[in-house]
Short mmCIF file of C-alpha atoms and ligand atoms in Angstrom, two decimals:
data_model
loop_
_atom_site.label_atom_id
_atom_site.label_comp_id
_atom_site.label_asym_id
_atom_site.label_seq_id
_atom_site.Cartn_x
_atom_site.Cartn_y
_atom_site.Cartn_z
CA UNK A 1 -16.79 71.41 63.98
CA UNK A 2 -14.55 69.12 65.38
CA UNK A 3 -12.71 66.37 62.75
CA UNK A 4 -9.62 64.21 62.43
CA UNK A 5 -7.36 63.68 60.26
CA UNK A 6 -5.86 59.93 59.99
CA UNK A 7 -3.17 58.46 58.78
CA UNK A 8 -0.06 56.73 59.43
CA UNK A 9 3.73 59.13 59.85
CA UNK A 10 4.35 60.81 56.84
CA UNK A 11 0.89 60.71 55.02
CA UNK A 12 0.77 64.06 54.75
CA UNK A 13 -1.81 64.88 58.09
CA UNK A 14 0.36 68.13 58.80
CA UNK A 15 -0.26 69.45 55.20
CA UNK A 16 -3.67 68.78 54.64
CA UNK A 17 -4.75 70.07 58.64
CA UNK A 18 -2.33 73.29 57.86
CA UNK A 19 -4.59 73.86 54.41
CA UNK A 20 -7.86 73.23 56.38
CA UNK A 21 -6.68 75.69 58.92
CA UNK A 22 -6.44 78.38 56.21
CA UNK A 23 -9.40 77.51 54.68
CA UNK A 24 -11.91 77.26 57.50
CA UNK A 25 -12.09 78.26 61.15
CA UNK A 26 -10.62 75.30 62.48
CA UNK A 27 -7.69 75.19 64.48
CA UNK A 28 -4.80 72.69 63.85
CA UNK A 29 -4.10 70.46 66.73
CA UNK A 30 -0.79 68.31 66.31
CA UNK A 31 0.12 66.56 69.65
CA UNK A 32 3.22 65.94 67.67
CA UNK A 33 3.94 69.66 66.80
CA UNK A 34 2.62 70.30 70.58
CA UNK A 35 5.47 67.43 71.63
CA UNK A 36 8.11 69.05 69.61
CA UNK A 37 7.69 72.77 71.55
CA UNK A 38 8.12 71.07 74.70
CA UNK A 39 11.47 69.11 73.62
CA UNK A 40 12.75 72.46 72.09
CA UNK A 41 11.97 74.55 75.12
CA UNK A 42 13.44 71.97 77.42
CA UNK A 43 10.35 71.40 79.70
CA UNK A 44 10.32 68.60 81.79
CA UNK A 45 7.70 67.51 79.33
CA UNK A 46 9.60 67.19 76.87
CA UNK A 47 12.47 65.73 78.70
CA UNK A 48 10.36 63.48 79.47
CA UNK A 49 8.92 62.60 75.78
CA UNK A 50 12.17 62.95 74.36
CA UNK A 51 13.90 59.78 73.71
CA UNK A 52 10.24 57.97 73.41
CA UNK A 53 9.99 60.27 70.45
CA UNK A 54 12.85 59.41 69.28
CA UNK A 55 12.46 55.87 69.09
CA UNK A 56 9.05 55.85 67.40
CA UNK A 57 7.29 55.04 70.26
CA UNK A 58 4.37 56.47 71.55
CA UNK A 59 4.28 58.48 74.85
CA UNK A 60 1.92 57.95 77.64
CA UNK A 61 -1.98 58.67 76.55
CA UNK A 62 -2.20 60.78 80.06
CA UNK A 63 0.69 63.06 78.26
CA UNK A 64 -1.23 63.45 75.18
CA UNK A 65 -4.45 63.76 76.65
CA UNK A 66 -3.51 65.96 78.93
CA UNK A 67 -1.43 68.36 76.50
CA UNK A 68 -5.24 68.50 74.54
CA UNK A 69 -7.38 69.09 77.29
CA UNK A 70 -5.19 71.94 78.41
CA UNK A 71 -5.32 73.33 74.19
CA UNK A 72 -9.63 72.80 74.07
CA UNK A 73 -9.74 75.04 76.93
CA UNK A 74 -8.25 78.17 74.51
CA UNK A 75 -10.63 80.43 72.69
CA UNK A 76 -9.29 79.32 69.15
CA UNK A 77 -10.38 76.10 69.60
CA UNK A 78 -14.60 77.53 70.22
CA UNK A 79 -14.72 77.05 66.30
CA UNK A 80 -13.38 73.63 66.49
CA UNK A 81 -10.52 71.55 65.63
CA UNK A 82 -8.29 69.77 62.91
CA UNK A 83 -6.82 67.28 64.97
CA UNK A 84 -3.62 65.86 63.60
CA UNK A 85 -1.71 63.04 65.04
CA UNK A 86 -4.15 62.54 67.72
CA UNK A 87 -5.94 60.52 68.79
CA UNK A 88 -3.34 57.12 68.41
CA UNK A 89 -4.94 54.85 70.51
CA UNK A 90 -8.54 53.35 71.86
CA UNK A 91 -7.91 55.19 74.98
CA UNK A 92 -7.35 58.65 73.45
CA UNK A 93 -9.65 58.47 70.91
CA UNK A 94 -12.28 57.45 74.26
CA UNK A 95 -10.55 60.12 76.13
CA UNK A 96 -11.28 62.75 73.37
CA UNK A 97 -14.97 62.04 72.99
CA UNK A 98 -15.44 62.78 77.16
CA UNK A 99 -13.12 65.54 76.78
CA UNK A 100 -15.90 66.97 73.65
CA UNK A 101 -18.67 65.68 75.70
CA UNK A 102 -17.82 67.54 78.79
CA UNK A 103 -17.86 70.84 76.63
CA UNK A 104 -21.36 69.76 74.64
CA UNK A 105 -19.58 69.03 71.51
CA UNK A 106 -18.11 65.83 69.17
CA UNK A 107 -16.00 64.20 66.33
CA UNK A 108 -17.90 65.03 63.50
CA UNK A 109 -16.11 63.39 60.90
CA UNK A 110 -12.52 61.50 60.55
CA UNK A 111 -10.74 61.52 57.40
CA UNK A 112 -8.59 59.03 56.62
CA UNK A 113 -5.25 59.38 54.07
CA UNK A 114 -4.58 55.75 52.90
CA UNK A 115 -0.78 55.10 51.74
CA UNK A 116 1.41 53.29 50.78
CA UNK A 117 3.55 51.89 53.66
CA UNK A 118 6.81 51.75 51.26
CA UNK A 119 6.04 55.09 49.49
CA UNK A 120 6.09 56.52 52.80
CA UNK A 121 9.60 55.58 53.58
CA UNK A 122 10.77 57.25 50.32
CA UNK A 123 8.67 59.98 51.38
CA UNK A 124 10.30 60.49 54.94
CA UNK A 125 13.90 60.28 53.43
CA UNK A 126 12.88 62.81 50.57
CA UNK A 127 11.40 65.17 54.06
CA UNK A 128 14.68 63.95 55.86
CA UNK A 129 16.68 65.51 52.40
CA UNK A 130 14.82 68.39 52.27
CA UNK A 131 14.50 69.79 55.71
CA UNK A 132 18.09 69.12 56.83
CA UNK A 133 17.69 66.23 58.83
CA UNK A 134 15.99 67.98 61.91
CA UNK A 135 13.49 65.77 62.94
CA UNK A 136 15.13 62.59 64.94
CA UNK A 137 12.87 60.57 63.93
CA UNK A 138 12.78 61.16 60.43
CA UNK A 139 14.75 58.05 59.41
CA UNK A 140 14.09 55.29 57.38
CA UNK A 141 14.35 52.60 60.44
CA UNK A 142 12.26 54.87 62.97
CA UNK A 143 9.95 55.22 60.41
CA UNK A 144 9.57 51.70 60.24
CA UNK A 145 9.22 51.43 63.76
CA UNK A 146 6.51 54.01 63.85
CA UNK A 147 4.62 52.43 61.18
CA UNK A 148 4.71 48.92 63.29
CA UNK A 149 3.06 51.29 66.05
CA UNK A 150 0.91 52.70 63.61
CA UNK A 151 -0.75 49.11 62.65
CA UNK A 152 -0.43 47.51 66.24
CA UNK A 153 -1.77 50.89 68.12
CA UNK A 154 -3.63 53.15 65.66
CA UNK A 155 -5.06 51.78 62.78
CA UNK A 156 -7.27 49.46 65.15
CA UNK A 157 -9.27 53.48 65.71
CA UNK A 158 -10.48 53.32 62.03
CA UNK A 159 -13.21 50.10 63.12
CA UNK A 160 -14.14 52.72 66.07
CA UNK A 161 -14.92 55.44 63.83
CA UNK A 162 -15.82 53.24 61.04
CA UNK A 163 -18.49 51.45 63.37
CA UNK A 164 -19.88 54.73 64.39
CA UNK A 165 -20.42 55.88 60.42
CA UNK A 166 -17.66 58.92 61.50
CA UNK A 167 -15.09 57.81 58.68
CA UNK A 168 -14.08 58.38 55.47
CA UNK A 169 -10.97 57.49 53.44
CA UNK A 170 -9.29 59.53 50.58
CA UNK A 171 -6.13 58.47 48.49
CA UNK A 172 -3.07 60.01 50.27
CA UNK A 173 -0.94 59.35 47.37
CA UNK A 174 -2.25 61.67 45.41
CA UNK A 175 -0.85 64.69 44.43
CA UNK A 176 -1.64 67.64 47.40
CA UNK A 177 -3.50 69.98 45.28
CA UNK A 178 -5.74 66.87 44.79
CA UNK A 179 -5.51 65.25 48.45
CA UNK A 180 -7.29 68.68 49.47
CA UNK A 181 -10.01 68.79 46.99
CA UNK A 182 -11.24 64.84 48.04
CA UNK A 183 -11.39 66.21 51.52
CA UNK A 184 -13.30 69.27 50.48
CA UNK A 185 -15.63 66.64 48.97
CA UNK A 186 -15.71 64.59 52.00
CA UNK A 187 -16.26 67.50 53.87
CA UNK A 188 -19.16 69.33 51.17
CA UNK A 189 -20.95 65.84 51.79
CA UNK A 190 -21.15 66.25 55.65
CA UNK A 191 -22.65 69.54 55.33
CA UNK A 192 -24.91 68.63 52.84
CA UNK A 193 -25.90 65.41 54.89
CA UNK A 194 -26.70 67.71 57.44
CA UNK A 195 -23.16 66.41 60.00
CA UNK A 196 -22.27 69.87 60.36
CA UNK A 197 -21.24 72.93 58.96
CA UNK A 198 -17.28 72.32 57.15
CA UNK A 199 -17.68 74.44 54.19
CA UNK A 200 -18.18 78.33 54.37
P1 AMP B 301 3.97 63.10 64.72
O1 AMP B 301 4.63 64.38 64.36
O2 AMP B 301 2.48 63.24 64.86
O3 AMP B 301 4.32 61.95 63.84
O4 AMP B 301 4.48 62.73 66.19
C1 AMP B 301 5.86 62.54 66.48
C2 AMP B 301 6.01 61.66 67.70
O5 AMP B 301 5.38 62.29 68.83
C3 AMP B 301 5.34 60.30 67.62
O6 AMP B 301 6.15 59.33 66.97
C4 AMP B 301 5.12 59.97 69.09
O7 AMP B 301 6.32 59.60 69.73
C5 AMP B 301 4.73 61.32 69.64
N1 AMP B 301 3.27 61.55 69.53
C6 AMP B 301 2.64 62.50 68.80
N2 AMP B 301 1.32 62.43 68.95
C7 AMP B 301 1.09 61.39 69.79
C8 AMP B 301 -0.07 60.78 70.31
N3 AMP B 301 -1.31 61.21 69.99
N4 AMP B 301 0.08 59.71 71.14
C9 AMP B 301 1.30 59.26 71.51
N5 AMP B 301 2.44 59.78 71.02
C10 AMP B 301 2.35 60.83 70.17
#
């Protein structure tokens, strides 16, 4: 089974795929984690991605798509996917359903954290706090930035999966414990509606 989790930076996507992962055979795919390998290990990937990183923008969809296609093709990912931070725009989320296609499978469902935009930004500086300050873009002002790219570039995916009955929202604010039992819900009710296996 093959779903999405969706949500703006800092809505928690990372912790709720990572519980998902332990719970159920699905692999987590974050393009951004994937991104952040490639900067560490000096590729000329991530020389490339680098400073678009960290300026909040997004890099190329032929990076992204590219960095996924080459992931689907491991044997983890025969079970399916959590993907995380992926797709952000039309054109990836188009490029992901050819990609499935191609390999006789699908999105089954998206899940979507809704936030706060302002919360977030505490959020991100409690992160920032917490972890040291090793993320570059884990500022308040790139955050900003990233949540402009967010509404201009992303959020415009939840109408695609909303129009084709893939989505459902949960409240992201909530505390994590609870976070993952609304998308074990979610998830119980695509199983039972017959949208695929998600719970064992
Ligand atoms: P994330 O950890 O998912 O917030 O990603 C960190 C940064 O990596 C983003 O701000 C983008 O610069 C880049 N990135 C990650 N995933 C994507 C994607 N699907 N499309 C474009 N850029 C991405």
């Amino acid at each position: 089974m093959n779903l999405i989790l969706f949500g703006p930076p800092g809505a928690g996507k990372g912790t709720q795929a990572k519980i998902l992962q332990d719970e159920h055979a699905l692999v987590q795919l974050s393009t951004g984690d994937m991104l952040r390998a490639a900067v560490a290990a000096g590729t000329e990937l991530g020389k490339k991605c680098k400073a678009i990183m960290d300026s909040g923008d997004l890099v190329p969809d032929e990076v992204v798509v590219g960095i996924i296609a080459e992931r689907l093709e491991k044997p983890d990912c025969a079970q399916g996917a959590v993907f995380d931070g992926f797709p952000r725009t039309v054109g990836q989320a188009q490029a992901l359903d050819t990609m499935l296609a191609s390999k006789g499978k699908k999105i089954d469902g998206v899940v979507e954290l809704k936030v706060n935009d302002e919360i977030l930004v505490g959020r991100i500086v409690q992160r920032n706090q917490e972890t040291g300050g090793t993320r570059a873009d884990d500022n308040p002002e790139t955050l900003r930035k990233r949540l402009v790219v967010y509404h201009q570039n992303t959020a415009p995916l939840l109408d695609f999966y909303a129009k084709a009955g893939k989505l459902k929202s949960v409240d992201g604010m909530a505390p994590i414990p609870q976070v993952s039992q609304e998308i074990q819900t979610v998830l119980k009710g695509w199983t039972e509606a017959g949208g695929g296996r998600f719970v064992r």
